Every structure is written in structure tokens, then in C-alpha cells.
Tab-separated table of C-alpha atoms in Angstrom:
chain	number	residue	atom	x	y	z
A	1	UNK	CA	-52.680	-109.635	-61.204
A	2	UNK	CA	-48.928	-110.934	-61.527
A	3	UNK	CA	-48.882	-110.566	-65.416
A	4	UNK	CA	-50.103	-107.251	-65.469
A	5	UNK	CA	-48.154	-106.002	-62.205
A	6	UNK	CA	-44.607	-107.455	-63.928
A	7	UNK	CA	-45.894	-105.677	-67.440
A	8	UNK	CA	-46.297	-102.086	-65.366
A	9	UNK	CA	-42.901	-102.716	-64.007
A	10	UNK	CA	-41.026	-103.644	-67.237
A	11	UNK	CA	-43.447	-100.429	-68.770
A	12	UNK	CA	-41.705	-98.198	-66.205
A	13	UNK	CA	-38.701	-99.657	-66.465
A	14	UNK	CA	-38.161	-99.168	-69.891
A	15	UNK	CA	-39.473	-95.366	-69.566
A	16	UNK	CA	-36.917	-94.747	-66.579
A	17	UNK	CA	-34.384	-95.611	-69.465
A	18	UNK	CA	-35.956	-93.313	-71.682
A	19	UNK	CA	-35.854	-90.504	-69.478
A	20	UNK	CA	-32.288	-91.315	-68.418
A	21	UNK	CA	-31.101	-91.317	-72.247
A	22	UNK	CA	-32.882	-87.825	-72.377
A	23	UNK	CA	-31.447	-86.087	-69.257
A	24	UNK	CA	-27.961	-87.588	-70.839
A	25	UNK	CA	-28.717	-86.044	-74.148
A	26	UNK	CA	-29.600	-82.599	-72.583
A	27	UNK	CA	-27.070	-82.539	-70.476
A	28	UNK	CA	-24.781	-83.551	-73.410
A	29	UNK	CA	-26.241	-80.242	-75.357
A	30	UNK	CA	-25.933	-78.232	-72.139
A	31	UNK	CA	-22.015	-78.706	-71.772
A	32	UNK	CA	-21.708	-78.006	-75.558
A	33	UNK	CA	-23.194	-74.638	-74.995
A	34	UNK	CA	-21.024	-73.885	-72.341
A	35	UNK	CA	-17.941	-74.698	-74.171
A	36	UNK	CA	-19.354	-72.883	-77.594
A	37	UNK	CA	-19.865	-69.843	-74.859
A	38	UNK	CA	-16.444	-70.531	-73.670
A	39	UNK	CA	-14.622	-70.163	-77.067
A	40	UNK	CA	-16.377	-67.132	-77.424
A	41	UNK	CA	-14.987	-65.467	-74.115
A	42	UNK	CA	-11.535	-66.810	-75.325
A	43	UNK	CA	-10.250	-63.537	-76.981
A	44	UNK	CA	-12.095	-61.227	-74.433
A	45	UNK	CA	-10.231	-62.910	-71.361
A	46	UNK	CA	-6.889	-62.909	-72.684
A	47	UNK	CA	-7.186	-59.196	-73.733
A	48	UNK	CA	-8.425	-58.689	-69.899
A	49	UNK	CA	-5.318	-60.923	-68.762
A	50	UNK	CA	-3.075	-58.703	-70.964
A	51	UNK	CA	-4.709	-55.114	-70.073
A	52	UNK	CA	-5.438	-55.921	-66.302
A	53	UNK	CA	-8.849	-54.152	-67.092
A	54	UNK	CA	-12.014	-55.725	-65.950
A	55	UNK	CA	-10.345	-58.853	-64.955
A	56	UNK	CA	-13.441	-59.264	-61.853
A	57	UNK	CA	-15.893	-58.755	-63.879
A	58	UNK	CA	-15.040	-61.062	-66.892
A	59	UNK	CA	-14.232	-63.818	-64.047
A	60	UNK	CA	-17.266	-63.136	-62.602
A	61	UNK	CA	-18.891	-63.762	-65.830
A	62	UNK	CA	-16.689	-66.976	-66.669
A	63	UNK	CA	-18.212	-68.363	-63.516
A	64	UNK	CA	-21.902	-67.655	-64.293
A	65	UNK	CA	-21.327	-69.336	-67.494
A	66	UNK	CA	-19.905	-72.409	-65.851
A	67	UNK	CA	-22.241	-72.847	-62.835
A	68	UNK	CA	-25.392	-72.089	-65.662
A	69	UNK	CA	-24.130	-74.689	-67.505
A	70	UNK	CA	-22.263	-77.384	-65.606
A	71	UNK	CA	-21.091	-78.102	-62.611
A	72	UNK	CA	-20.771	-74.787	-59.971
A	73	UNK	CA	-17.147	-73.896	-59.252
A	74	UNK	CA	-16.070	-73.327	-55.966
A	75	UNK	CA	-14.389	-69.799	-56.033
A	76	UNK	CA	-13.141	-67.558	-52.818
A	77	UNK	CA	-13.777	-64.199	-52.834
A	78	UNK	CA	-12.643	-62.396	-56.061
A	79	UNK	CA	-9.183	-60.225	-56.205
A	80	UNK	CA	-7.740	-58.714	-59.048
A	81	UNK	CA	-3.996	-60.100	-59.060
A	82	UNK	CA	-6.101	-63.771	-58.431
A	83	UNK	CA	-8.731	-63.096	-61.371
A	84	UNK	CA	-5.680	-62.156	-64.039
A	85	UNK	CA	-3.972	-65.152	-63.368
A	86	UNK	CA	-7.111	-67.203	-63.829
A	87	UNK	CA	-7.709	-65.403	-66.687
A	88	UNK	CA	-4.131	-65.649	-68.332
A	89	UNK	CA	-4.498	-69.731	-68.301
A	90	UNK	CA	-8.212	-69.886	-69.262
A	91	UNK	CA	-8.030	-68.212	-72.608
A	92	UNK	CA	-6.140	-71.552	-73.501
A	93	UNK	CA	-9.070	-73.886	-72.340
A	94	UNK	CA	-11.306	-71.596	-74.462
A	95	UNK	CA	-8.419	-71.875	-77.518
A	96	UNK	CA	-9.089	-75.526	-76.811
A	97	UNK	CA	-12.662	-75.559	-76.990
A	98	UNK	CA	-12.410	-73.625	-80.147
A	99	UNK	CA	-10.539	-76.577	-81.886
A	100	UNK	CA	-12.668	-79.500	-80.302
A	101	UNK	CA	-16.225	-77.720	-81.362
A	102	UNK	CA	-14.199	-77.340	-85.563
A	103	UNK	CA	-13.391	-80.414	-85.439
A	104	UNK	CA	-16.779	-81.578	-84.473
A	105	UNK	CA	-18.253	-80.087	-87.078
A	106	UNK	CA	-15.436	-81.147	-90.184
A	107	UNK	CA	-16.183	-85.122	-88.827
A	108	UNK	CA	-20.140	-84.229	-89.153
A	109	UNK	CA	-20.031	-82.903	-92.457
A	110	UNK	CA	-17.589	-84.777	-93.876
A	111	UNK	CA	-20.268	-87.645	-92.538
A	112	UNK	CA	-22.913	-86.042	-93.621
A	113	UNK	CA	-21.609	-85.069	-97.194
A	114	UNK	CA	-21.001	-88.372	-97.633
A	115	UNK	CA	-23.924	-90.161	-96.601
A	116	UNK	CA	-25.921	-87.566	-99.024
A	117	UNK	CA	-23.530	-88.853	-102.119
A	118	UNK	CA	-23.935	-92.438	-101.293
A	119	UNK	CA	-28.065	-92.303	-101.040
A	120	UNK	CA	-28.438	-90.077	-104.261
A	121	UNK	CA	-25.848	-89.108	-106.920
A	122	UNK	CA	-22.860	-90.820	-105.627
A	123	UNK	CA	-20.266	-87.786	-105.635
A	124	UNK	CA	-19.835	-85.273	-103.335
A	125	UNK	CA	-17.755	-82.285	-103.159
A	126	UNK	CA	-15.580	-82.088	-100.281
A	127	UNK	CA	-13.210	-84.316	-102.906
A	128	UNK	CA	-11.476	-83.276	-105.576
A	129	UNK	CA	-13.199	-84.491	-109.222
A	130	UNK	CA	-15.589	-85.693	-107.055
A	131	UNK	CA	-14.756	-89.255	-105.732
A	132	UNK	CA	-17.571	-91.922	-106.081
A	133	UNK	CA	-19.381	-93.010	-102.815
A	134	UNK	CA	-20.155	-96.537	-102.941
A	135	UNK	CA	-21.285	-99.453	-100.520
A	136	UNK	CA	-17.649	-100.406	-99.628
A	137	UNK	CA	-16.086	-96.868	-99.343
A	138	UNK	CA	-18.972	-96.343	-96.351
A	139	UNK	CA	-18.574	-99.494	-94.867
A	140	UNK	CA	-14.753	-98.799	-94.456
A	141	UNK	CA	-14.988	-95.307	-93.807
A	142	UNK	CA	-17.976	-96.015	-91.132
A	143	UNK	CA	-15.972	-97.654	-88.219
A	144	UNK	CA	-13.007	-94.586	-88.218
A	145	UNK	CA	-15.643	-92.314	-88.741
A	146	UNK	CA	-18.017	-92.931	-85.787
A	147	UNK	CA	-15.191	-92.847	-83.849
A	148	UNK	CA	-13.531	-89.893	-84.492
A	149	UNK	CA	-16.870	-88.270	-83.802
A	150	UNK	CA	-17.353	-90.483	-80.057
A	151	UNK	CA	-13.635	-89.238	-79.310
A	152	UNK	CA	-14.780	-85.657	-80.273
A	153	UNK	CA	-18.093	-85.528	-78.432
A	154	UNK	CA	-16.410	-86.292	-75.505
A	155	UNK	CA	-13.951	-84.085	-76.072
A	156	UNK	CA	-16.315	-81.193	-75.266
A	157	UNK	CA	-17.417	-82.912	-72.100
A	158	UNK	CA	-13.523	-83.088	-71.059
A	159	UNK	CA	-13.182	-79.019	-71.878
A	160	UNK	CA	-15.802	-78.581	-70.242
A	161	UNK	CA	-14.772	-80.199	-66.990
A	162	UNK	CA	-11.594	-78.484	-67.487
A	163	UNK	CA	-13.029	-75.337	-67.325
A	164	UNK	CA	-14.525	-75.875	-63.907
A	165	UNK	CA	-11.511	-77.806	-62.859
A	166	UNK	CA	-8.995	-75.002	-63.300
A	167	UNK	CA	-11.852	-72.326	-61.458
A	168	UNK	CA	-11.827	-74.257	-58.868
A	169	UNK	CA	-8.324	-74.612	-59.057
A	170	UNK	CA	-7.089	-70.660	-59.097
A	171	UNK	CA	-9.749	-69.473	-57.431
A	172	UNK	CA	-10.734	-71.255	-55.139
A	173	UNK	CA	-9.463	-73.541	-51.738
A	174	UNK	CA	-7.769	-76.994	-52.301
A	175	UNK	CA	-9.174	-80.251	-51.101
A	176	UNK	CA	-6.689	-79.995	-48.308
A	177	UNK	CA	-7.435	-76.678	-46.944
A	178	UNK	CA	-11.153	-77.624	-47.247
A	179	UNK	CA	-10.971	-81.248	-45.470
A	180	UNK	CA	-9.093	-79.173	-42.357
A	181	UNK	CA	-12.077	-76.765	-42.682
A	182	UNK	CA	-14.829	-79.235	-42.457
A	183	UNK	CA	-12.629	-81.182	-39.818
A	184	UNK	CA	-12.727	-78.074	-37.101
A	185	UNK	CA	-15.613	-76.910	-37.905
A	186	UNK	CA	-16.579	-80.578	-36.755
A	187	UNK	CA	-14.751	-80.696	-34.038
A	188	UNK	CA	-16.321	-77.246	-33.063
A	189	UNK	CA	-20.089	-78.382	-33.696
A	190	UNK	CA	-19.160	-81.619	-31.533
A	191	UNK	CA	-18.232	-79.279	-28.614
A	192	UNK	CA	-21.256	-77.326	-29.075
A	193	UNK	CA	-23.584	-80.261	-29.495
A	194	UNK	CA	-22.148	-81.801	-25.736
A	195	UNK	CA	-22.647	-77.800	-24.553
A	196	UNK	CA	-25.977	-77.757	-26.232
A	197	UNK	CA	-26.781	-81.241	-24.026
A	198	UNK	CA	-25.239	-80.053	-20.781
A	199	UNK	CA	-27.591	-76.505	-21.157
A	200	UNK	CA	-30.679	-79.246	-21.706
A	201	UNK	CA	-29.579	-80.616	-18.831
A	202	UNK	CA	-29.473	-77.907	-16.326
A	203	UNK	CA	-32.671	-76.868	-17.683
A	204	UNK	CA	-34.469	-80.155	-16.988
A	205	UNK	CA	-32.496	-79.524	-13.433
A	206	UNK	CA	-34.020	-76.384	-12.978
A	207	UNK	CA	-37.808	-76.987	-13.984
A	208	UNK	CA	-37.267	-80.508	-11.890
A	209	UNK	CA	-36.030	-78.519	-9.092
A	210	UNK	CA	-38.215	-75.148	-9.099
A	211	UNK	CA	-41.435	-76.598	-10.165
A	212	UNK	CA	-42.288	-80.655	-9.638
A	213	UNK	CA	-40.080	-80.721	-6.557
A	214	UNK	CA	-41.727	-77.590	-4.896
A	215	UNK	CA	-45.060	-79.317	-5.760
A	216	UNK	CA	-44.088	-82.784	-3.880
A	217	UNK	CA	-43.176	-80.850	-0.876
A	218	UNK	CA	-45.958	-79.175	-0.862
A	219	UNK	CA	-48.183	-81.869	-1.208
A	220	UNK	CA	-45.867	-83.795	1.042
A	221	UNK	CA	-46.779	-81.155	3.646
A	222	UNK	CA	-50.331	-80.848	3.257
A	223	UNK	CA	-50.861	-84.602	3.285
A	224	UNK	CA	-48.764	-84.396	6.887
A	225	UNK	CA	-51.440	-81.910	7.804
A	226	UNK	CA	-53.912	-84.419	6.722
A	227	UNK	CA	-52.813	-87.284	8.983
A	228	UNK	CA	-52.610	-85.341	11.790
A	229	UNK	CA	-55.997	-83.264	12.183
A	230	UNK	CA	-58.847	-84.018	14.070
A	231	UNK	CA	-61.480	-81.928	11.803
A	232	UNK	CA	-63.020	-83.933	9.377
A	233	UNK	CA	-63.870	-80.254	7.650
A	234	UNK	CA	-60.201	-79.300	7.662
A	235	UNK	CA	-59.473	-83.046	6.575
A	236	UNK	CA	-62.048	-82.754	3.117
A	237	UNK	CA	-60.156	-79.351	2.830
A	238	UNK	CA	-56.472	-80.500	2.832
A	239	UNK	CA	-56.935	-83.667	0.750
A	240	UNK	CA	-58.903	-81.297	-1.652
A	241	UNK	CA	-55.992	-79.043	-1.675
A	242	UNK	CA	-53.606	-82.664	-1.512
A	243	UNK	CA	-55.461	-83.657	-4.745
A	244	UNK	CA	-55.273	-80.345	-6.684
A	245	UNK	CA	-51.273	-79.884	-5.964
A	246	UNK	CA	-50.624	-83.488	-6.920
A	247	UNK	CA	-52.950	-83.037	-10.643
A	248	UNK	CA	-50.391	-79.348	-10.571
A	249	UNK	CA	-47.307	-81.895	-10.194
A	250	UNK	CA	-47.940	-84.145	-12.635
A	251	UNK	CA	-49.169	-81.447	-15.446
A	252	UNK	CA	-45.898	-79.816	-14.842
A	253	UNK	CA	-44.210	-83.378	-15.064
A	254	UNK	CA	-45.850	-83.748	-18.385
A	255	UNK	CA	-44.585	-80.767	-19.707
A	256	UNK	CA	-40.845	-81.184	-18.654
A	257	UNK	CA	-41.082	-84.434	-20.194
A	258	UNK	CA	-42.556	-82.674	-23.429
A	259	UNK	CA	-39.575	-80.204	-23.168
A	260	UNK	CA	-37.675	-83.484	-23.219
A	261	UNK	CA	-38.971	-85.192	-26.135
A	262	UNK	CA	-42.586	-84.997	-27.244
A	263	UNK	CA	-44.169	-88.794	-27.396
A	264	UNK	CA	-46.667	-87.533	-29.936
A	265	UNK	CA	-43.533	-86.852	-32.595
A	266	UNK	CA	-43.157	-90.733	-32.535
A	267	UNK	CA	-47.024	-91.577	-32.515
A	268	UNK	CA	-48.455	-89.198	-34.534
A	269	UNK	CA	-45.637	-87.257	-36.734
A	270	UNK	CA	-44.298	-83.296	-37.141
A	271	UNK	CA	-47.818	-81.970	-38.288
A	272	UNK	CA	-49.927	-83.663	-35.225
A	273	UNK	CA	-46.671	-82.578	-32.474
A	274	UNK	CA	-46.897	-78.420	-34.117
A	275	UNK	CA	-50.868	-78.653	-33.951
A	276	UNK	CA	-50.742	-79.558	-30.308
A	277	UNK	CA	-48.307	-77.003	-29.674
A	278	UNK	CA	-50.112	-74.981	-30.291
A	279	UNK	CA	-53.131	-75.697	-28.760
A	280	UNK	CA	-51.167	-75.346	-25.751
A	281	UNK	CA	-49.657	-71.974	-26.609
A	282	UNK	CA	-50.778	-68.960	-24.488
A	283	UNK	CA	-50.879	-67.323	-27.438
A	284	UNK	CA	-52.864	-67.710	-31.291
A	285	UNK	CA	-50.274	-69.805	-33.290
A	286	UNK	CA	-50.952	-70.072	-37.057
A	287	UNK	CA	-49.345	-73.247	-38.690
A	288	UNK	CA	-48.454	-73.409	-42.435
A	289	UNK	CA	-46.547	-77.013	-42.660
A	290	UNK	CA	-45.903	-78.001	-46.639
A	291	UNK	CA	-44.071	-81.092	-46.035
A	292	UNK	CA	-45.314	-83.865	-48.234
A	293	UNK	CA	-43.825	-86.455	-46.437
A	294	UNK	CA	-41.455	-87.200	-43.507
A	295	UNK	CA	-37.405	-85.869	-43.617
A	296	UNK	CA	-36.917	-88.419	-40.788
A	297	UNK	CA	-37.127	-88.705	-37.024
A	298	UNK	CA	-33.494	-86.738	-36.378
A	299	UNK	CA	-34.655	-83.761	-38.902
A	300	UNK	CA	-38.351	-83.586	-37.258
A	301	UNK	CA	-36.829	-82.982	-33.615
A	302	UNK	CA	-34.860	-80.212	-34.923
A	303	UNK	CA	-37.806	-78.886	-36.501
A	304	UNK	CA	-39.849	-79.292	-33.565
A	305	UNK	CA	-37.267	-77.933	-30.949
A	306	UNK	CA	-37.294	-74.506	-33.089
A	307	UNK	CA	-40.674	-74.061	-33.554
A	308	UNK	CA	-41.169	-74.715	-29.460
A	309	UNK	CA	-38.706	-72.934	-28.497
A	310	UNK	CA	-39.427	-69.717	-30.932
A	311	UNK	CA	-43.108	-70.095	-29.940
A	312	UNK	CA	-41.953	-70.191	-26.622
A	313	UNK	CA	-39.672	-67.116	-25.942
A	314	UNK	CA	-42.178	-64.763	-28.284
A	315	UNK	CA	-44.880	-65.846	-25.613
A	316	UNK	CA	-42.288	-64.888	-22.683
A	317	UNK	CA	-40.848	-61.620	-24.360
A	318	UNK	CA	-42.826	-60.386	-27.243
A	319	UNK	CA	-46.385	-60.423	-26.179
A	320	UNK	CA	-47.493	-61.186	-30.021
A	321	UNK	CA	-51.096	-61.009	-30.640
A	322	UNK	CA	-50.163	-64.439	-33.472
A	323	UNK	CA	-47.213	-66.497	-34.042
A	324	UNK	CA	-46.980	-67.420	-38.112
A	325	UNK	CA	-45.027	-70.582	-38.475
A	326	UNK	CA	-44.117	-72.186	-41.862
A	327	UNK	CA	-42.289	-75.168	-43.113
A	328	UNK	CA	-41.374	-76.193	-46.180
A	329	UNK	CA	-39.265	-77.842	-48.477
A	330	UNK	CA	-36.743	-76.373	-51.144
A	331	UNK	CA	-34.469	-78.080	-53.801
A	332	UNK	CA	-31.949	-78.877	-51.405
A	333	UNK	CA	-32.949	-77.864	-47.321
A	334	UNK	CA	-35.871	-78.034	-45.369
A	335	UNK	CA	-37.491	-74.178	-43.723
A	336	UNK	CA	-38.446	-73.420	-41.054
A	337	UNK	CA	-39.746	-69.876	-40.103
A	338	UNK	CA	-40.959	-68.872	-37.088
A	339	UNK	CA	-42.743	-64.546	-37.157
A	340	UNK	CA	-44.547	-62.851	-34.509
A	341	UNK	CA	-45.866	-59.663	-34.319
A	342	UNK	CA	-44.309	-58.824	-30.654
A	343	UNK	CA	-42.453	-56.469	-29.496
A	344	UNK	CA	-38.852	-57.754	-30.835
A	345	UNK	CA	-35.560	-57.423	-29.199
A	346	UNK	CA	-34.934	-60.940	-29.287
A	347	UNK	CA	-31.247	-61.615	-27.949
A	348	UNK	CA	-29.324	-64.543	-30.106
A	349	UNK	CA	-26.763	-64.866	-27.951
A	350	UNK	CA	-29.906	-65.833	-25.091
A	351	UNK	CA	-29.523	-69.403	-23.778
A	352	UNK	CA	-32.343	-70.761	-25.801
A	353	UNK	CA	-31.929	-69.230	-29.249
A	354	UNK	CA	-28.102	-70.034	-28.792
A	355	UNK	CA	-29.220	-73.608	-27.605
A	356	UNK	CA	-31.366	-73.797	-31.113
A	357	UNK	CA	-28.355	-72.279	-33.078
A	358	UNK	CA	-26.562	-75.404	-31.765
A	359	UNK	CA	-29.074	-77.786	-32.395
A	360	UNK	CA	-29.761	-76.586	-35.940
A	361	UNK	CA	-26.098	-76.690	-36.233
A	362	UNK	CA	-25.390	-80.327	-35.219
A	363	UNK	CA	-27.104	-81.219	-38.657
A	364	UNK	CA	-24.953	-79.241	-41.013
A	365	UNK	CA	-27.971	-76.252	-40.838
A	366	UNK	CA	-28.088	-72.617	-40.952
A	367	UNK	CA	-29.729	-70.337	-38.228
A	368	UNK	CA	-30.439	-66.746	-38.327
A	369	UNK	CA	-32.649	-64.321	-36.188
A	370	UNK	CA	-33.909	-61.079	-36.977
A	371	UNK	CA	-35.364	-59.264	-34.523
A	372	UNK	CA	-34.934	-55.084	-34.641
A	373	UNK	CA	-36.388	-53.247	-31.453
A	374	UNK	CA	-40.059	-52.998	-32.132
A	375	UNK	CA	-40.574	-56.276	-34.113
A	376	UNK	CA	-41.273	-58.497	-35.664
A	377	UNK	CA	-38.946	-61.001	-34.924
A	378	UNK	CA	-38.130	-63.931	-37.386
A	379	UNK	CA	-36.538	-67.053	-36.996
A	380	UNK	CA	-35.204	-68.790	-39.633
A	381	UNK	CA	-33.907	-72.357	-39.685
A	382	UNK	CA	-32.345	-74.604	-42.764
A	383	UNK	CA	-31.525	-78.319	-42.478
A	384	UNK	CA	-30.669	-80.210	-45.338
A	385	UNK	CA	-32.350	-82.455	-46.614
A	386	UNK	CA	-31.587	-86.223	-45.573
């Protein structure tokens, strides 16, 4: 009904707002004990700046208590002369935090001493001969009050991004040297995505070539024999023969065209495409696929093309008795592993596995392989999320 579908959306509305003024508030309480933790490093890091002893480890530590707490800072490896300079200048930004988190709490009990003399006796003690509260003295003192404690509430969310400002800062790479980082290793994934293609290509050459084609000539030839014999026995035989090379032709058709892209990704989705992979594995295939919903067509081809592929060179090379594959999601990339029991060995720097590498690559992922002589061999691909 329209009345009661508009009341469920202003109900959820109004709870989204809830939940948003809570994740505000415990963030808010989250940064304050980060910069309360902060203050209490203060001392300890400038005696480590001023000693040179420990000066790792106490960074180390300063950047556990930021990333637990805030926002992760991006640091490059850890050295000494690097860790006592950081630690010279952040003693101050704990100093600082020191004064912010005092002065928060003079503004909340001068408040608070006040508020208690207004509702009950009228005096309160932070005064001298104990000044009377009244109506007007709150009224006035309300305005300044509220926001001395707004500017001072925020003033631990500014230490706090302060703190992971100046990690980031002396410890780790500018914006600069980061942006020309990304940028070649852009430009290096671009080249590798048009090798990537140009392998695919061959490859499609090469099945084309050594399998369909030798089929078409063959059943080119036998049809020739066809037309020209006399026997109708030898005639039933050939176009038998005829009929059987041509079904050959077009099964191995299908399957360079699967090797291409598989039409049942599009019709069906990534758990139907894996389940008929393998049914058509030579070998047992167990399939463990967690994903709730779709990650999109791009991420489901990568997916695909590593589980094929992995199933595909352990039914080569490894002779596995089962391939185990599992997918899943985490906070942040989507998993795919690929085991088999076989007999390992598995070369990364191989044509396909490098082609995957690529692939996985083109989409910001991470590829690994571990295979020691005697198995098992994993495969382990991470795409983020879209």
C-alpha cells in the first residue's frame, strides 16, 4: 500500500540517521582515545628521540596506535636515523594533545559545576565565596560556553589528524613520489594487458590452426573420397567417418570459443560457468563459491579465467586426484584459490600462469603461486572489490 510503503521508508530513513549519529559518536570517542594514548607516549618518545634507544620500536608502536584508532598511516620501511626524527617532532603533537584533552575537561566541569549550583543550592565552588548561579548568569554563560567546548571537541579530532598527517609525512612517500608510482606502474600493467591480449591471440591461432583446421581438412578430404567412389559400402563408411570428424570440429570449435569467452558467464552467472567447468574437467573438481551476489561482469571473467586456467594446467601437469576451488569475499578483495593434490612444480613464469598474473593484474589484483616439487600447488588470486 502507498501509505504504508512511504511510512517504511521515512521509518528507515530516520533509523539510517540514527545509526549515522552513532558511528559519528563512536568514532568521535575512538579519536579521543587515540589522542589520550598519544599524550601518554609523549614523554616516552621524546626520551627515545633524545637517547636514540628504541626509536623502531616506539615508532612502530606510535603507528599501531594510529592505524587502531584512526586513519592507517602510510609509512616506508622503518630506519633508525628516519624513526628519531619522527620521533623528535611527535612528542610536540602529543604535548598538544595533552593541553586540548585539560582543557576539555576544565570547560566540562566548569559546565557541569555550574549546572549542579543552578538546579540545587545555587553556589558552587570553583568561585571564590561561592558566586550565586542564577537564570541569567546561565543564559549568558551558555552561548560562550557551548562553544568553547565545540572548538575543543574538535580540537582532538584536528590532533588527531595531525598525528597521522606528520607519519605519513616523515615516514612515509609524498603524494608526488606516489602519483609517479601509480603512473608507471600503469603504464607497465597497460603493456602487459596488450602482451596478455597478443599471447590470447596466438593461442586462439594455435588451437584454430592445430585442431579445427586439421579437422576441416580432414573432413574436406574424406568428403572428396566420398564423391568420387563407386562403393556404396565404402560411401556409408566415409560419410560415417565425414559425419564423426565434422561433430570432432565443431566440439573443438566450441571449446576455443569457451577459451574465448564462456556464453554461459552472461546467461547464467560465475556459479553456473565454475559448475560446468567442471563437469567438463578430466579431473574431480570440488567448488566452494561464497559470493552472495555478483562483483560485476569485468571481476567475474577474471575470476573465471583463473579458475580455468588453474584447473586446466593441474589437469595437464599435476595429475591431481581433486582440484579444491574457493571463492570468497573479504572486507575489501574478492579470493580466489585454486589447490590440487598433484604433483607440483608449477612454473609462474609459464605462459599461462604469467598470462593470469597479467590478467589479475589489469584490475589492480594480487597473484601468487605456490607450488614446491611434490605438491600441492596453490593459486591464489585477489581483486578488489568494485
Amino acid at each position: 500500500m502507498p501509505g504504508l510503503s512511504r511510512a517504511s521508508t521515512v521509518a528507515n530513513v530516520h533509523q539510517d540517521e540514527r545509526l549515522s549519529a552513532g558511528s559519528l559518536v563512536r568514532g568521535w570517542f575512538r579519536t579521543f582515545y587515540g589522542v589520550l594514548m598519544g599524550a601518554w607516549t609523549a614523554l616516552p618518545d621524546l626520551l627515545a628521540a633524545v637517547l636514540g634507544v628504541g626509536v623502531v620500536k616506539m615508532t612502530e608502536l606510535e603507528l599501531l596506535r594510529i592505524a587502531r584508532y584512526g586513519e592507517a598511516a602510510h609509512a616506508d620501511p622503518l630506519t633508525p636515523r628516519r624513526c628519531q626524527r619522527y620521533l623528535g617532532v611527535r612528542w610536540l603533537v602529543g604535548g598538544m594533545g595533552v593541553g586540548v584533552i585539560l582543557m576539555l575537561m576544565l570547560y566540562l566541569a566548569t559546565a557541569l559545576s555550574m549546572i549542579t549550583a543552578w538546579l540545587f543550592d545555587g553556589t558552587w565552588g570553583l568561585v571564590k565565596d561561592g558566586d550565586v548561579v542564577d537564570t541569567q548568569l546561565i543564559l549568558v554563560a551558555t552561548v560562550p560556553g557551548t562553544l568553547l567546548i565545540f572548538v575543543t571537541l574538535a580540537g582532538i579530532t584536528g590532533v588527531a589528524k595531525l598525528d597521522q598527517w606528520l607519519a605519513t609525512t616523515m615516514l612515509g612517500t609524498s603524494q608526488q613520489t606516489l602519483l609517479r608510482q601509480r603512473v608507471a606502474e600503469l603504464t607497465s600493467t597497460r603493456a602487459e594487458v596488450i602482451e596478455a591480449i597478443d599471447d590470447e591471440r596466438r593461442r586462439i591461432e594455435r588451437d584454430l590452426h592445430d585442431g579445427v583446421q586439421q579437422r576441416l581438412v580432414a573432413l574436406g578430404m574424406l568428403i572428396g573420397r566420398a564423391r568420387r567412389t563407386k562403393n556404396d559400402e565404402q560411401l556409408q563408411q566415409l560419410l560415417r567417418q565425414a559425419h564423426d570428424t565434422a561433430g570432432e570440429a565443431i566440439d573443438e570449435l566450441r571449446e576455443v570459443a569457451t577459451r574465448v569467452y564462456p556464453a554461459v558467464l552472461d546467461d547464467s552467472g560465475l556459479d553456473t560457468a565454475l559448475e560446468v567447468l567442471a563437469e567438463r574437467s578430466s579431473v574431480r573438481v570440488e567448488i566452494s563459491n561464497e559470493l552472495r551476489e555478483s562483483p560485476g561482469t569485468a571481476l567475474e571473467t577474471v575470476i573465471y579465467f583463473v579458475v580455468s586456467e588453474a584447473v586446466t594446467n593441474a589437469a595437464k601437469h599435476a595429475s591431481p586426484s581433486v582440484v579444491e576451488i574457493s571463492v570468497w569475499q573479504s572486507q575489501q578483495d574478492i579470493v580466489v584459490v585454486v589447490r590440487d593434490d598433484g604433483v607440483g612444480g608449477a612454473d609462474p613464469s609459464g605462459s599461462g600462469l604469467s598470462g593470469l598474473a597479467r590478467r589479475v593484474k589489469a584490475v589492480d589484483g594480487g597473484f601468487e603461486v605456490i607450488s614446491p616439487q611434490g605438491g600441492p600447488t596453490t593459486i591464489c588470486a585477489r581483486v578488489p572489490c568494485a
